[in-house]
Short mmCIF file of C-alpha atoms and ligand atoms in Angstrom, two decimals:
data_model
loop_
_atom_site.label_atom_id
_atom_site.label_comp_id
_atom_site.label_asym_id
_atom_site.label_seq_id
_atom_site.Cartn_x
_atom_site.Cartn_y
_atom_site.Cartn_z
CA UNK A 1 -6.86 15.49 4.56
CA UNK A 2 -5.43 16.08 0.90
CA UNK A 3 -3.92 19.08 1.64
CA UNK A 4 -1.04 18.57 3.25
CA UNK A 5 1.21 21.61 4.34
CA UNK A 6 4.77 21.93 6.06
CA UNK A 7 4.64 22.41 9.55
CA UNK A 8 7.09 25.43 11.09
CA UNK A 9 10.46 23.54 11.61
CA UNK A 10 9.90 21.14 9.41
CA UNK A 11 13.58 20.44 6.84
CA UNK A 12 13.11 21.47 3.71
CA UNK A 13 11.26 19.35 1.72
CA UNK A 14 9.60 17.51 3.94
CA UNK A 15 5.81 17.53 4.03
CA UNK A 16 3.69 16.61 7.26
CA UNK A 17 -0.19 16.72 7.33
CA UNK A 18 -2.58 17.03 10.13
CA UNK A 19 -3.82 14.05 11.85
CA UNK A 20 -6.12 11.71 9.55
CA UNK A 21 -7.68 9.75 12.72
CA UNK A 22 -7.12 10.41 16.03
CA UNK A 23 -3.87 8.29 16.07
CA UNK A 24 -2.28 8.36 12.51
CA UNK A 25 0.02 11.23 10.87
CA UNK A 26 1.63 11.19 7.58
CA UNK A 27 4.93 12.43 6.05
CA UNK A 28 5.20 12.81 2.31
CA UNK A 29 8.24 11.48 0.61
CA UNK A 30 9.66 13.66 -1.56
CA UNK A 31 9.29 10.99 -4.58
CA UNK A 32 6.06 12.15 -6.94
CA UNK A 33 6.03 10.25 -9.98
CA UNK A 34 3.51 8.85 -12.45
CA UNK A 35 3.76 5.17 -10.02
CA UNK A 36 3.96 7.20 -6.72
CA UNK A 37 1.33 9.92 -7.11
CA UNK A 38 2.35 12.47 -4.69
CA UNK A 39 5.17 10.36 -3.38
CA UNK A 40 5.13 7.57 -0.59
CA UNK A 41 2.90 8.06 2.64
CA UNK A 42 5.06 7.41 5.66
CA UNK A 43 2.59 6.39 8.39
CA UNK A 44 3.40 7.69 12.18
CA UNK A 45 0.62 5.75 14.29
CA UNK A 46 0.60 5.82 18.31
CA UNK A 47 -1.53 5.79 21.26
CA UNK A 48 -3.06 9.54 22.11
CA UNK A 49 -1.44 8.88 25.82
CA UNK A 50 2.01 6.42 24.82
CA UNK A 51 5.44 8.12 24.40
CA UNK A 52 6.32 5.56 21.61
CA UNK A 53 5.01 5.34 17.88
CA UNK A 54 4.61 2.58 15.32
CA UNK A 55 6.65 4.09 11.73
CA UNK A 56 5.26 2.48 9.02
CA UNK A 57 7.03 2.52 5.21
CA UNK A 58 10.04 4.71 5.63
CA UNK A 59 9.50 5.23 2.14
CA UNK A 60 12.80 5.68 0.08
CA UNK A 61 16.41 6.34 1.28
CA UNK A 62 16.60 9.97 1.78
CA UNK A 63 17.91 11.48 4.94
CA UNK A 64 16.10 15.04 4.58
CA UNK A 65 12.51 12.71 4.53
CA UNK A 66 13.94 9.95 7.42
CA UNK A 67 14.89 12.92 9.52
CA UNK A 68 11.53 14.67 9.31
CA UNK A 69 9.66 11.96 10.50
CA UNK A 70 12.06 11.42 13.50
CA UNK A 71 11.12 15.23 13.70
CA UNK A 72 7.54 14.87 13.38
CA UNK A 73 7.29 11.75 16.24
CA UNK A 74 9.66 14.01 18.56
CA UNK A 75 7.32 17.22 17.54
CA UNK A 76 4.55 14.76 19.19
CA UNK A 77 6.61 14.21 22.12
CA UNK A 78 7.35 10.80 21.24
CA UNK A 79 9.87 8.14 20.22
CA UNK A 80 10.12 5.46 17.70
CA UNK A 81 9.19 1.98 19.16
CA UNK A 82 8.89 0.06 15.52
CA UNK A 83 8.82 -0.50 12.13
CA UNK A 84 7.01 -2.12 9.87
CA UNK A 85 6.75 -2.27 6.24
CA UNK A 86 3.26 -3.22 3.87
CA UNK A 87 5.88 -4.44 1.62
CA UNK A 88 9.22 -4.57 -0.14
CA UNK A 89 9.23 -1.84 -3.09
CA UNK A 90 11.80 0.22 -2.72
CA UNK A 91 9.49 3.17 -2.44
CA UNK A 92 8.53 1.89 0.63
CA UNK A 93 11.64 -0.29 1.82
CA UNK A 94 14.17 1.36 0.81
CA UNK A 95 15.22 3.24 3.89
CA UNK A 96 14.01 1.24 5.97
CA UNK A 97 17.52 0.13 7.08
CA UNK A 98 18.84 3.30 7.37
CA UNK A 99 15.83 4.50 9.51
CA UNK A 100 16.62 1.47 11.81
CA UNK A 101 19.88 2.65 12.34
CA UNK A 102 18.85 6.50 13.17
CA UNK A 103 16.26 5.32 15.57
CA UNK A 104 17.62 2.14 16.93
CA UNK A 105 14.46 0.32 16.09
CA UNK A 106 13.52 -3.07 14.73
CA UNK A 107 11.94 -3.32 11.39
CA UNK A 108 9.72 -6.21 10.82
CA UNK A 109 8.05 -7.29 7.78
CA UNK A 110 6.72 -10.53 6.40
CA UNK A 111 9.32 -10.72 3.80
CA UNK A 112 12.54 -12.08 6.08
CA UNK A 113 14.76 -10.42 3.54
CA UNK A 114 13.34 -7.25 4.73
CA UNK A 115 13.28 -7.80 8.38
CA UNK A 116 16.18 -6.30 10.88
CA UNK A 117 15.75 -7.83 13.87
CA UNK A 118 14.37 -12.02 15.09
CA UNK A 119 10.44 -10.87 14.63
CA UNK A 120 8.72 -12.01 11.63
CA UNK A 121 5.16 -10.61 10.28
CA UNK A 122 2.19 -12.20 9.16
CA UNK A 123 -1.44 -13.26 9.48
CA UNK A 124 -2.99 -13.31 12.69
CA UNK A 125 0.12 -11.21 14.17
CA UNK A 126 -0.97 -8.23 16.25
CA UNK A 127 1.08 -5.40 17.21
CA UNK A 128 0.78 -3.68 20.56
CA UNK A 129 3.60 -0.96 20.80
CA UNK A 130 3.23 1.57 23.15
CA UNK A 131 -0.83 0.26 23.93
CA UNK A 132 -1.41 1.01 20.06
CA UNK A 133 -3.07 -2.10 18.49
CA UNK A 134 -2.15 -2.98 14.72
CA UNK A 135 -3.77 -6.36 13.53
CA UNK A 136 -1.83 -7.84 10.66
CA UNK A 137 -3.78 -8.67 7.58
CA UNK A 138 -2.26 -10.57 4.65
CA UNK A 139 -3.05 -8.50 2.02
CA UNK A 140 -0.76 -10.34 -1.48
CA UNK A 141 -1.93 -9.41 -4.80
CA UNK A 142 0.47 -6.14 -5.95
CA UNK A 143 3.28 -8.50 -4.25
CA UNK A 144 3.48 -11.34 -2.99
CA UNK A 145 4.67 -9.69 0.50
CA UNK A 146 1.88 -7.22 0.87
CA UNK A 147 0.27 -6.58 4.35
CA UNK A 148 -2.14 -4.25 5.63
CA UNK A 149 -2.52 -3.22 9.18
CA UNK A 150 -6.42 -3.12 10.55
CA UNK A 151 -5.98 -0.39 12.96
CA UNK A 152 -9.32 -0.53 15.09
CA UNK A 153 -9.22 1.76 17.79
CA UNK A 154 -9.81 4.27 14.68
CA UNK A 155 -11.90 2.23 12.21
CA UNK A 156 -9.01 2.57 9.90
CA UNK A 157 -6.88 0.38 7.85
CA UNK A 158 -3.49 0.92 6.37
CA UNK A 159 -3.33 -0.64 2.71
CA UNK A 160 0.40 0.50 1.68
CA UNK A 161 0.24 -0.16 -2.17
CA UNK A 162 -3.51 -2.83 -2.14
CA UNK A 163 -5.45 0.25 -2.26
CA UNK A 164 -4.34 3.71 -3.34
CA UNK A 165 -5.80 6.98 -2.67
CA UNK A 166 -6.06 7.56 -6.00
CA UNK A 167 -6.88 5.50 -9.25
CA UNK A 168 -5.44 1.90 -8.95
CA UNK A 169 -3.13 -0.38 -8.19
CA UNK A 170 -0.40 -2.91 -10.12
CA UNK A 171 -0.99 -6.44 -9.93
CA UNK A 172 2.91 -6.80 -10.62
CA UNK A 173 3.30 -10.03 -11.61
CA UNK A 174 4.74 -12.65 -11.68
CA UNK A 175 5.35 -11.94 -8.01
CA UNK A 176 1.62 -10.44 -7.56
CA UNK A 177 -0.89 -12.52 -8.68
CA UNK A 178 -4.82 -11.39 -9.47
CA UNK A 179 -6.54 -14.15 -8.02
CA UNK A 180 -4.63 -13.32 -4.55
CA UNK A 181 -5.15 -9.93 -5.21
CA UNK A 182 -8.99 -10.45 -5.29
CA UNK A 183 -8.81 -12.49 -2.32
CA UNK A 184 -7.24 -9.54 -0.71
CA UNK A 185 -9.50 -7.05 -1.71
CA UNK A 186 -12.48 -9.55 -0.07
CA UNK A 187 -10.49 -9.72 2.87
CA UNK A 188 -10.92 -6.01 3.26
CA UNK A 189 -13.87 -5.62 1.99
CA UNK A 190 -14.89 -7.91 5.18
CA UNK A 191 -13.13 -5.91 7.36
CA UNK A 192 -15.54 -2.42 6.52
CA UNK A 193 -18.51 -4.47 6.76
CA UNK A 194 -18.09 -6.65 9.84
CA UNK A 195 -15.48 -4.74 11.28
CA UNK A 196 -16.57 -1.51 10.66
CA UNK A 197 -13.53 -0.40 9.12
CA UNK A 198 -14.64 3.28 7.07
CA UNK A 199 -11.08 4.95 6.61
CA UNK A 200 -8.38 4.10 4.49
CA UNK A 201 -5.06 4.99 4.91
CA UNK A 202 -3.26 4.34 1.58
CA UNK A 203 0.72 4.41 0.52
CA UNK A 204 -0.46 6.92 -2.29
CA UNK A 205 -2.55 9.58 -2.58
CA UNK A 206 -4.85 11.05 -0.04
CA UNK A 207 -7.25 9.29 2.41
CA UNK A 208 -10.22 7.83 1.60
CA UNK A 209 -12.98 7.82 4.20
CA UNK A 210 -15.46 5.79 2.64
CA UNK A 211 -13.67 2.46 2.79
CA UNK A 212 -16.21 -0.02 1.27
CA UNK A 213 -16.91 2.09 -1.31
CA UNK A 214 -13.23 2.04 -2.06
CA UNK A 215 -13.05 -1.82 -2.27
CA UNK A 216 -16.37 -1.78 -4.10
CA UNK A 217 -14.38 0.34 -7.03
CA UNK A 218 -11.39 -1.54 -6.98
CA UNK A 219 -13.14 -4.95 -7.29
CA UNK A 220 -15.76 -3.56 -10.01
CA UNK A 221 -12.83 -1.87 -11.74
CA UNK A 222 -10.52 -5.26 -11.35
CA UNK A 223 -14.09 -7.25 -12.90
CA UNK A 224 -14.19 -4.90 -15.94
CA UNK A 225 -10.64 -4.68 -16.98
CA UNK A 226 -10.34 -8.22 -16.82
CA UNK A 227 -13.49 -8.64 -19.09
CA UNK A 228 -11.64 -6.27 -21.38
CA UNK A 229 -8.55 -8.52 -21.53
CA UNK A 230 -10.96 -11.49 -22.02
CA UNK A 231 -12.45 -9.82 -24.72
CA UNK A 232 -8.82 -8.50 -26.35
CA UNK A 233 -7.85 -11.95 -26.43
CA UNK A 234 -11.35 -13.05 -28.25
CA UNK A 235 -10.50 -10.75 -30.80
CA UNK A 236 -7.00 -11.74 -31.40
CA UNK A 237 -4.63 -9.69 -29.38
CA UNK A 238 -1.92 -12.85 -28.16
CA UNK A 239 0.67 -11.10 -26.46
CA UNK A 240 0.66 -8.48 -23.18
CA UNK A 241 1.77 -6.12 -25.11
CA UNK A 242 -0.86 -6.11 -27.50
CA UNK A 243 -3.45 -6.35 -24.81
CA UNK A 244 -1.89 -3.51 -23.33
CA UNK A 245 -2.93 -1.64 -26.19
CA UNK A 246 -6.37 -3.07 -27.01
CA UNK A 247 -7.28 -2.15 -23.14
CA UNK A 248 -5.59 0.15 -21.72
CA UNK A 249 -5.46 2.98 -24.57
CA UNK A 250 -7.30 5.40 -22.33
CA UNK A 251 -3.97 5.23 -19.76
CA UNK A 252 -1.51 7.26 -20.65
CA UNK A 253 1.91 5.61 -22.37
CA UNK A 254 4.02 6.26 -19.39
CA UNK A 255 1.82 3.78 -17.45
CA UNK A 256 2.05 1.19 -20.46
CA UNK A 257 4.54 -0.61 -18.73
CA UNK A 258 2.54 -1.39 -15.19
CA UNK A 259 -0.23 -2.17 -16.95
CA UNK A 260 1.74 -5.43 -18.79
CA UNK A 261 2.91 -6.00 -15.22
CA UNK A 262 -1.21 -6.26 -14.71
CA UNK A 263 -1.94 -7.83 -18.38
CA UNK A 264 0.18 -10.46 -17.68
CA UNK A 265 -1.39 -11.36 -14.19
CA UNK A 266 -4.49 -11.14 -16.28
CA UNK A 267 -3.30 -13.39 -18.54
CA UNK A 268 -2.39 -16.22 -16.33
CA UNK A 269 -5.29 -15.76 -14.09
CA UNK A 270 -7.80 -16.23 -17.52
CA UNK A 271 -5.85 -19.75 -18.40
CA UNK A 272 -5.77 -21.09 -15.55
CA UNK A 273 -9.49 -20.78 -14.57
CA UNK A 274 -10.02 -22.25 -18.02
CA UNK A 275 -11.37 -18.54 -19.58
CA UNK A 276 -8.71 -18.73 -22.29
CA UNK A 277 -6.48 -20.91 -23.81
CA UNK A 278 -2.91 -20.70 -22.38
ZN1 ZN B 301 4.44 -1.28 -4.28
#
């Protein structure tokens, strides 16, 4: 499911793969960068037999992309019924409004900033649009607003920016913090082994359809880097930024910046389980 192609009719610009389960679609955003890998993943789910769909991230605020997946829910015979957004970058936010207003939809999210419409989002929530069913599962770590959406009917789960499809995620503090962030990532981690959860559908990058083994890397790779920033500190480094270097000289530069974003949650996480001094 990584190679995504324009469909016939498509605008310009816009990319829309094949189905990656029986009841999700994406639609590229046109936004590649160094943060956004290929660009945002703009999640179409809906019932095989329902005439509405569930859009999830809009992604940013660009007509050409917001237009295509209108396009791409009407190719499928179908309308929007809601939105919903894993959280409030603008890489995933950003148009929401203006998607709202094309569609005439809600958008609901747990940040109330975010939300058009009366209907909040959070744990225990579950969304039945059109039959579909979306369980809402706090997911806070990269922000303190992230949510995932446990869709079961396919054994999948929609991470936005918790788990990527490639490499890993910012712990952007101070609004994400690690220890959440680790809850979150047992939280899922629960959900592919009691729930039998084996595909992820991520925000970046391509699908992953070996789920635990995907939680499995983030949490070992989360264990190791923060050894490394234990063991920075040890040796002297004080400040983020010369953690950043001490640890993270195999990234490259233009990524510096995220990863103090990450140092720093590192940082506070380490003093205040009593690993370093503050
Ligand atoms: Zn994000």
């Amino acid at each position: 499911m990584t190679d995504a192609t324009a469909l016939p009719g498509q605008p310009r610009g816009a990319v829309v793969s094949g189905p990656a389960t029986a009841r999700a679609v994406n639609v590229l955003a046109p936004n590649p960068s160094a943060m956004t890998l290929d660009g945002t993943n703009t999640w179409i789910v809906a019932e095989p037999d329902s005439d509405l769909a569930v859009v999830i991230d809009p992604g940013p605020l660009d007509d050409v992309h917001l237009r295509a997946v209108i396009d791409a829910v009407e190719h499928a015979g179908r309308r929007v019924g809601l939105t919903l957004l894993t959280h409030g970058h603008p890489d995933h936010a950003e148009g929401a409004g203006r998607f709202a207003e094309l569609t005439g939809t809600k958008v609901r999210a747990l940040d109330a900033a975010l939300r058009l419409g009366d209907e909040g989002l959070g744990a225990g929530d579950v969304i039945t649009t059109g039959g579909l069913e979306l369980r809402v599962v706090p997911t806070p770590g990269h922000t303190a607003d992230s949510l995932s959406f446990h869709l079961p009917a396919d054994r999948a789960v929609l991470t936005g920016d918790t788990i990527l499809g490639r490499g890993t995620t910012v712990v952007a503090h101070p609004d994400g913090r690690l220890g959440d962030y680790l809850d979150s990532l047992r939280r899922l981690r629960s959900l592919t082994v009691d729930d039998g959860v084996h595909t992820v559908l991520p925000g970046h990058g391509p699908v992953l359809e070996d789920a635990q083994g995907a939680v499995e890397f983030y949490l070992a790779h989360r264990a190791h880097r923060l050894a490394q920033v234990e063991t920075a500190v040890e040796a002297g480094h004080r400040t983020p930024s010369d953690v950043v270097a001490a640890v993270y000289a195999d990234v490259d530069r233009s990524l510096w910046p995220a990863a103090e974003l990450s140092v720093r949650a590192q940082l506070e996480y380490l003093t205040e389980h009593g690993l370093i001094q503050g």
